[in-house]
Amino acid sequence: MQSTELYKKALDGGFLSVEEGEFLFAQAPLTELMYIADQMRAQRVAHGKVTWIIDRNLNTTNVCIANCKFCNFYRIPGHAEAYITDLETYRRKIEETFRYGGDQLLLQGGHHPELGLAYYTNLFRELKKMFPDLKLHTLGPPEVAHICKLEQKSPKEVLTALKEAGMDSMPGPGAEILVDRVRRLISKGKCGSQEWLDIMHEAHKLGLTTSATMMFGHVETIQERMEHLVKIREVQAKKPVGAKGFIAFIPWTFQDVDTLLARIRGVHNLTTAEEYVRMIALSRIMLPNVNNIQASWLTVGKETAQLCLHAGANDFGSIMIEENVVSAAGAPHRFTAKGIQAAIREAGFEPQLRNQQYEFRRMPEAIEEQVINY
Ligand code: SF4
């Protein structure tokens, strides 16, 4: 196998195999991977720009029965700190999000054993009644699978009802690594890999735009990372004509602070900045049919994320006015609207505000700058 042949195949839009991805991960100089990924980025998106979004991650509930071993966010049913977010809190936090220039909630939560389909459809309708311009980027395949199980309904039935109630798009949480050996070790209470992929395909058939993610740097092998990328690419390849399908791919690193995986199994995130940039470049190279690759500044920090913008990534994600899940496992980084734009400029690009569909937005004229308390 020759790197140069694989680079040509990638630049021509070809699908590299798992073995070819593994070969490049192990053998290719990082500078070459960055160069090829940057070329592929230029073929697909406006090259001088880096997009970003203002939104807020809000959680419906922290009650969860999935018991993922990397999660410090959830509480078991009946726990003193268990909550379900009430409408007044939504109202207050959404108003604040609009004041900060955002127009979207990324709304997710745990697998609550008593919150079924009617709970979510009522909630979405209430939120849209209060804030008709609000976009709901909400739930994810594991939560949809959980609702399907509670209701004994198919993903198509559940997603159709959620969409009718106001779901605008679906993020891609709970993918971790889409290989069941890994999922059995770290998140066996969640849907399996095929179910995750099937729910995404169903969403694409219903015209819902979604994102895909990967959480790596724990118990997976390099081969399993490449299998993950290939599976996502295959689902994207069968999206209906005209559907956007996976609009973005977001790889991030396992945050290990105080997690069961770290405490009981001794699994720590040993991913270096070099390895993260390598994975960003390989994500671009392995996923020629996904337009946007996002660098996760939240987990790797500003400097590494800036480097990723020269390695195939074209999006800096959200300023995350609020984020409670990844932060609970140690992700320490924060951005304001001004800070994220300055970081993009510092990396040599023009910042471009976007919406969830990756359409460019004008900066709202008067927005409050959020205050970050460390
Ligand atoms: S990651 Fe999500 S599904 Fe897993 S335990 Fe935490 S809240 Fe539950």
mmCIF file of N, CA, C and O in Angstrom, residues 52-105:
data_model
loop_
_atom_site.group_PDB
_atom_site.id
_atom_site.type_symbol
_atom_site.label_atom_id
_atom_site.label_comp_id
_atom_site.label_asym_id
_atom_site.label_seq_id
_atom_site.Cartn_x
_atom_site.Cartn_y
_atom_site.Cartn_z
ATOM 1 N N TRP A 52 -19.259 29.068 12.885
ATOM 2 C CA TRP A 52 -19.512 28.854 14.313
ATOM 3 C C TRP A 52 -20.968 29.193 14.578
ATOM 4 O O TRP A 52 -21.646 29.765 13.723
ATOM 5 N N ILE A 53 -21.461 28.813 15.742
ATOM 6 C CA ILE A 53 -22.881 29.005 16.048
ATOM 7 C C ILE A 53 -23.027 29.450 17.498
ATOM 8 O O ILE A 53 -22.171 29.111 18.342
ATOM 9 N N ILE A 54 -24.073 30.224 17.736
ATOM 10 C CA ILE A 54 -24.399 30.582 19.119
ATOM 11 C C ILE A 54 -25.581 29.706 19.527
ATOM 12 O O ILE A 54 -26.659 29.816 18.939
ATOM 13 N N ASP A 55 -25.381 28.815 20.456
ATOM 14 C CA ASP A 55 -26.523 28.083 20.989
ATOM 15 C C ASP A 55 -26.241 27.636 22.416
ATOM 16 O O ASP A 55 -25.194 27.948 22.981
ATOM 17 N N ARG A 56 -27.203 26.964 22.958
ATOM 18 C CA ARG A 56 -27.110 26.585 24.365
ATOM 19 C C ARG A 56 -27.440 25.107 24.473
ATOM 20 O O ARG A 56 -28.407 24.634 23.878
ATOM 21 N N ASN A 57 -26.664 24.375 25.223
ATOM 22 C CA ASN A 57 -26.997 22.984 25.496
ATOM 23 C C ASN A 57 -27.832 22.956 26.774
ATOM 24 O O ASN A 57 -27.343 23.353 27.826
ATOM 25 N N LEU A 58 -29.055 22.526 26.637
ATOM 26 C CA LEU A 58 -29.921 22.445 27.816
ATOM 27 C C LEU A 58 -30.328 20.988 28.005
ATOM 28 O O LEU A 58 -30.472 20.263 27.017
ATOM 29 N N ASN A 59 -30.514 20.600 29.231
ATOM 30 C CA ASN A 59 -30.835 19.199 29.485
ATOM 31 C C ASN A 59 -32.261 19.053 29.981
ATOM 32 O O ASN A 59 -32.679 19.758 30.898
ATOM 33 N N THR A 60 -32.980 18.128 29.366
ATOM 34 C CA THR A 60 -34.370 17.886 29.768
ATOM 35 C C THR A 60 -34.408 17.285 31.171
ATOM 36 O O THR A 60 -35.227 17.671 31.992
ATOM 37 N N THR A 61 -33.523 16.342 31.418
ATOM 38 C CA THR A 61 -33.466 15.658 32.711
ATOM 39 C C THR A 61 -32.078 15.042 32.880
ATOM 40 O O THR A 61 -31.429 14.705 31.891
ATOM 41 N N ASN A 62 -31.654 14.913 34.125
ATOM 42 C CA ASN A 62 -30.388 14.194 34.358
ATOM 43 C C ASN A 62 -30.649 12.757 34.831
ATOM 44 O O ASN A 62 -29.712 12.040 35.188
ATOM 45 N N VAL A 63 -31.924 12.373 34.857
ATOM 46 C CA VAL A 63 -32.247 11.010 35.291
ATOM 47 C C VAL A 63 -31.966 10.050 34.141
ATOM 48 O O VAL A 63 -32.419 10.276 33.018
ATOM 49 N N CYS A 64 -31.217 8.996 34.436
ATOM 50 C CA CYS A 64 -30.848 8.084 33.363
ATOM 51 C C CYS A 64 -30.617 6.685 33.900
ATOM 52 O O CYS A 64 -30.055 6.511 34.981
ATOM 53 N N ILE A 65 -31.078 5.705 33.111
ATOM 54 C CA ILE A 65 -30.892 4.318 33.517
ATOM 55 C C ILE A 65 -29.890 3.595 32.615
ATOM 56 O O ILE A 65 -29.764 2.385 32.666
ATOM 57 N N ALA A 66 -29.144 4.363 31.820
ATOM 58 C CA ALA A 66 -28.205 3.717 30.887
ATOM 59 C C ALA A 66 -26.852 3.407 31.537
ATOM 60 O O ALA A 66 -26.137 2.512 31.087
ATOM 61 N N ASN A 67 -26.480 4.158 32.571
ATOM 62 C CA ASN A 67 -25.245 3.887 33.329
ATOM 63 C C ASN A 67 -23.970 3.845 32.493
ATOM 64 O O ASN A 67 -23.126 2.957 32.691
ATOM 65 N N CYS A 68 -23.790 4.792 31.590
ATOM 66 C CA CYS A 68 -22.551 4.792 30.801
ATOM 67 C C CYS A 68 -21.356 5.042 31.727
ATOM 68 O O CYS A 68 -21.419 5.903 32.609
ATOM 69 N N LYS A 69 -20.280 4.328 31.470
ATOM 70 C CA LYS A 69 -19.152 4.362 32.410
ATOM 71 C C LYS A 69 -18.261 5.596 32.268
ATOM 72 O O LYS A 69 -17.315 5.768 33.022
ATOM 73 N N PHE A 70 -18.570 6.438 31.289
ATOM 74 C CA PHE A 70 -17.784 7.663 31.117
ATOM 75 C C PHE A 70 -18.590 8.890 31.533
ATOM 76 O O PHE A 70 -18.143 10.013 31.339
ATOM 77 N N CYS A 71 -19.782 8.682 32.114
ATOM 78 C CA CYS A 71 -20.700 9.801 32.322
ATOM 79 C C CYS A 71 -20.800 10.184 33.798
ATOM 80 O O CYS A 71 -21.162 9.355 34.634
ATOM 81 N N ASN A 72 -20.511 11.441 34.100
ATOM 82 C CA ASN A 72 -20.685 11.960 35.462
ATOM 83 C C ASN A 72 -21.936 12.813 35.590
ATOM 84 O O ASN A 72 -22.199 13.362 36.649
ATOM 85 N N PHE A 73 -22.662 12.928 34.494
ATOM 86 C CA PHE A 73 -23.796 13.852 34.459
ATOM 87 C C PHE A 73 -25.061 13.235 35.067
ATOM 88 O O PHE A 73 -25.820 13.903 35.753
ATOM 89 N N TYR A 74 -25.268 11.952 34.851
ATOM 90 C CA TYR A 74 -26.579 11.384 35.169
ATOM 91 C C TYR A 74 -26.740 11.082 36.660
ATOM 92 O O TYR A 74 -25.767 10.960 37.417
ATOM 93 N N ARG A 75 -28.023 10.977 37.074
ATOM 94 C CA ARG A 75 -28.383 10.524 38.414
ATOM 95 C C ARG A 75 -29.418 9.423 38.258
ATOM 96 O O ARG A 75 -30.255 9.479 37.348
ATOM 97 N N ILE A 76 -29.384 8.450 39.154
ATOM 98 C CA ILE A 76 -30.355 7.364 39.051
ATOM 99 C C ILE A 76 -31.732 7.863 39.512
ATOM 100 O O ILE A 76 -31.812 8.836 40.273
ATOM 101 N N PRO A 77 -32.810 7.215 39.062
ATOM 102 C CA PRO A 77 -34.138 7.659 39.487
ATOM 103 C C PRO A 77 -34.233 7.692 41.015
ATOM 104 O O PRO A 77 -33.724 6.799 41.702
ATOM 105 N N GLY A 78 -34.827 8.749 41.548
ATOM 106 C CA GLY A 78 -34.995 8.866 43.002
ATOM 107 C C GLY A 78 -33.834 9.555 43.695
ATOM 108 O O GLY A 78 -33.906 9.858 44.894
ATOM 109 N N HIS A 79 -32.751 9.817 43.001
ATOM 110 C CA HIS A 79 -31.573 10.472 43.601
ATOM 111 C C HIS A 79 -31.926 11.897 44.024
ATOM 112 O O HIS A 79 -32.743 12.566 43.378
ATOM 113 N N ALA A 80 -31.311 12.372 45.105
ATOM 114 C CA ALA A 80 -31.623 13.703 45.630
ATOM 115 C C ALA A 80 -31.334 14.812 44.614
ATOM 116 O O ALA A 80 -31.954 15.872 44.656
ATOM 117 N N GLU A 81 -30.368 14.587 43.716
ATOM 118 C CA GLU A 81 -30.033 15.636 42.733
ATOM 119 C C GLU A 81 -30.724 15.441 41.389
ATOM 120 O O GLU A 81 -30.416 16.134 40.421
ATOM 121 N N ALA A 82 -31.649 14.485 41.328
ATOM 122 C CA ALA A 82 -32.343 14.235 40.048
ATOM 123 C C ALA A 82 -33.265 15.406 39.729
ATOM 124 O O ALA A 82 -33.860 16.000 40.627
ATOM 125 N N TYR A 83 -33.357 15.761 38.442
ATOM 126 C CA TYR A 83 -34.283 16.838 38.068
ATOM 127 C C TYR A 83 -34.901 16.582 36.695
ATOM 128 O O TYR A 83 -34.356 15.828 35.878
ATOM 129 N N ILE A 84 -36.039 17.227 36.508
ATOM 130 C CA ILE A 84 -36.631 17.381 35.169
ATOM 131 C C ILE A 84 -36.799 18.881 34.997
ATOM 132 O O ILE A 84 -37.381 19.543 35.865
ATOM 133 N N THR A 85 -36.284 19.431 33.933
ATOM 134 C CA THR A 85 -36.324 20.888 33.750
ATOM 135 C C THR A 85 -37.769 21.361 33.582
ATOM 136 O O THR A 85 -38.539 20.772 32.822
ATOM 137 N N ASP A 86 -38.124 22.428 34.328
ATOM 138 C CA ASP A 86 -39.509 22.930 34.231
ATOM 139 C C ASP A 86 -39.607 24.049 33.193
ATOM 140 O O ASP A 86 -38.608 24.618 32.762
ATOM 141 N N LEU A 87 -40.843 24.347 32.830
ATOM 142 C CA LEU A 87 -41.070 25.309 31.742
ATOM 143 C C LEU A 87 -40.541 26.701 32.059
ATOM 144 O O LEU A 87 -40.059 27.402 31.183
ATOM 145 N N GLU A 88 -40.612 27.093 33.317
ATOM 146 C CA GLU A 88 -40.130 28.420 33.684
ATOM 147 C C GLU A 88 -38.617 28.518 33.451
ATOM 148 O O GLU A 88 -38.107 29.540 32.987
ATOM 149 N N THR A 89 -37.914 27.441 33.776
ATOM 150 C CA THR A 89 -36.455 27.430 33.528
ATOM 151 C C THR A 89 -36.162 27.502 32.036
ATOM 152 O O THR A 89 -35.274 28.236 31.595
ATOM 153 N N TYR A 90 -36.930 26.741 31.252
ATOM 154 C CA TYR A 90 -36.737 26.838 29.785
ATOM 155 C C TYR A 90 -36.942 28.271 29.328
ATOM 156 O O TYR A 90 -36.139 28.819 28.581
ATOM 157 N N ARG A 91 -38.045 28.891 29.805
ATOM 158 C CA ARG A 91 -38.367 30.248 29.357
ATOM 159 C C ARG A 91 -37.204 31.201 29.666
ATOM 160 O O ARG A 91 -36.722 31.928 28.807
ATOM 161 N N ARG A 92 -36.723 31.130 30.900
ATOM 162 C CA ARG A 92 -35.655 32.035 31.330
ATOM 163 C C ARG A 92 -34.381 31.800 30.512
ATOM 164 O O ARG A 92 -33.750 32.730 30.010
ATOM 165 N N LYS A 93 -34.035 30.549 30.332
ATOM 166 C CA LYS A 93 -32.774 30.246 29.638
ATOM 167 C C LYS A 93 -32.867 30.519 28.132
ATOM 168 O O LYS A 93 -31.881 30.891 27.497
ATOM 169 N N ILE A 94 -34.052 30.325 27.554
ATOM 170 C CA ILE A 94 -34.192 30.606 26.113
ATOM 171 C C ILE A 94 -34.162 32.115 25.877
ATOM 172 O O ILE A 94 -33.519 32.593 24.942
ATOM 173 N N GLU A 95 -34.839 32.858 26.750
ATOM 174 C CA GLU A 95 -34.791 34.323 26.607
ATOM 175 C C GLU A 95 -33.340 34.806 26.665
ATOM 176 O O GLU A 95 -32.910 35.648 25.880
ATOM 177 N N GLU A 96 -32.594 34.241 27.587
ATOM 178 C CA GLU A 96 -31.179 34.609 27.735
ATOM 179 C C GLU A 96 -30.395 34.234 26.466
ATOM 180 O O GLU A 96 -29.568 35.006 25.983
ATOM 181 N N THR A 97 -30.698 33.065 25.906
ATOM 182 C CA THR A 97 -30.016 32.610 24.684
ATOM 183 C C THR A 97 -30.259 33.593 23.543
ATOM 184 O O THR A 97 -29.330 33.962 22.819
ATOM 185 N N PHE A 98 -31.503 34.049 23.397
ATOM 186 C CA PHE A 98 -31.807 35.039 22.345
ATOM 187 C C PHE A 98 -31.044 36.337 22.605
ATOM 188 O O PHE A 98 -30.538 36.957 21.672
ATOM 189 N N ARG A 99 -30.961 36.732 23.887
ATOM 190 C CA ARG A 99 -30.233 37.984 24.184
ATOM 191 C C ARG A 99 -28.757 37.866 23.810
ATOM 192 O O ARG A 99 -28.117 38.825 23.427
ATOM 193 N N TYR A 100 -28.214 36.657 23.904
ATOM 194 C CA TYR A 100 -26.810 36.430 23.538
ATOM 195 C C TYR A 100 -26.637 36.211 22.035
ATOM 196 O O TYR A 100 -25.545 35.910 21.568
ATOM 197 N N GLY A 101 -27.742 36.310 21.288
ATOM 198 C CA GLY A 101 -27.650 36.187 19.833
ATOM 199 C C GLY A 101 -27.941 34.798 19.305
ATOM 200 O O GLY A 101 -27.863 34.562 18.101
ATOM 201 N N GLY A 102 -28.272 33.867 20.170
ATOM 202 C CA GLY A 102 -28.549 32.496 19.733
ATOM 203 C C GLY A 102 -29.996 32.330 19.305
ATOM 204 O O GLY A 102 -30.857 33.141 19.659
ATOM 205 N N ASP A 103 -30.265 31.279 18.539
ATOM 206 C CA ASP A 103 -31.649 31.024 18.148
ATOM 207 C C ASP A 103 -31.959 29.536 18.236
ATOM 208 O O ASP A 103 -32.910 29.047 17.667
ATOM 209 N N GLN A 104 -31.114 28.817 18.946
ATOM 210 C CA GLN A 104 -31.265 27.360 18.963
ATOM 211 C C GLN A 104 -30.962 26.763 20.334
ATOM 212 O O GLN A 104 -30.083 27.236 21.052
ATOM 213 N N LEU A 105 -31.697 25.716 20.661
ATOM 214 C CA LEU A 105 -31.359 24.906 21.830
ATOM 215 C C LEU A 105 -30.878 23.555 21.358
ATOM 216 O O LEU A 105 -31.509 22.929 20.497
#
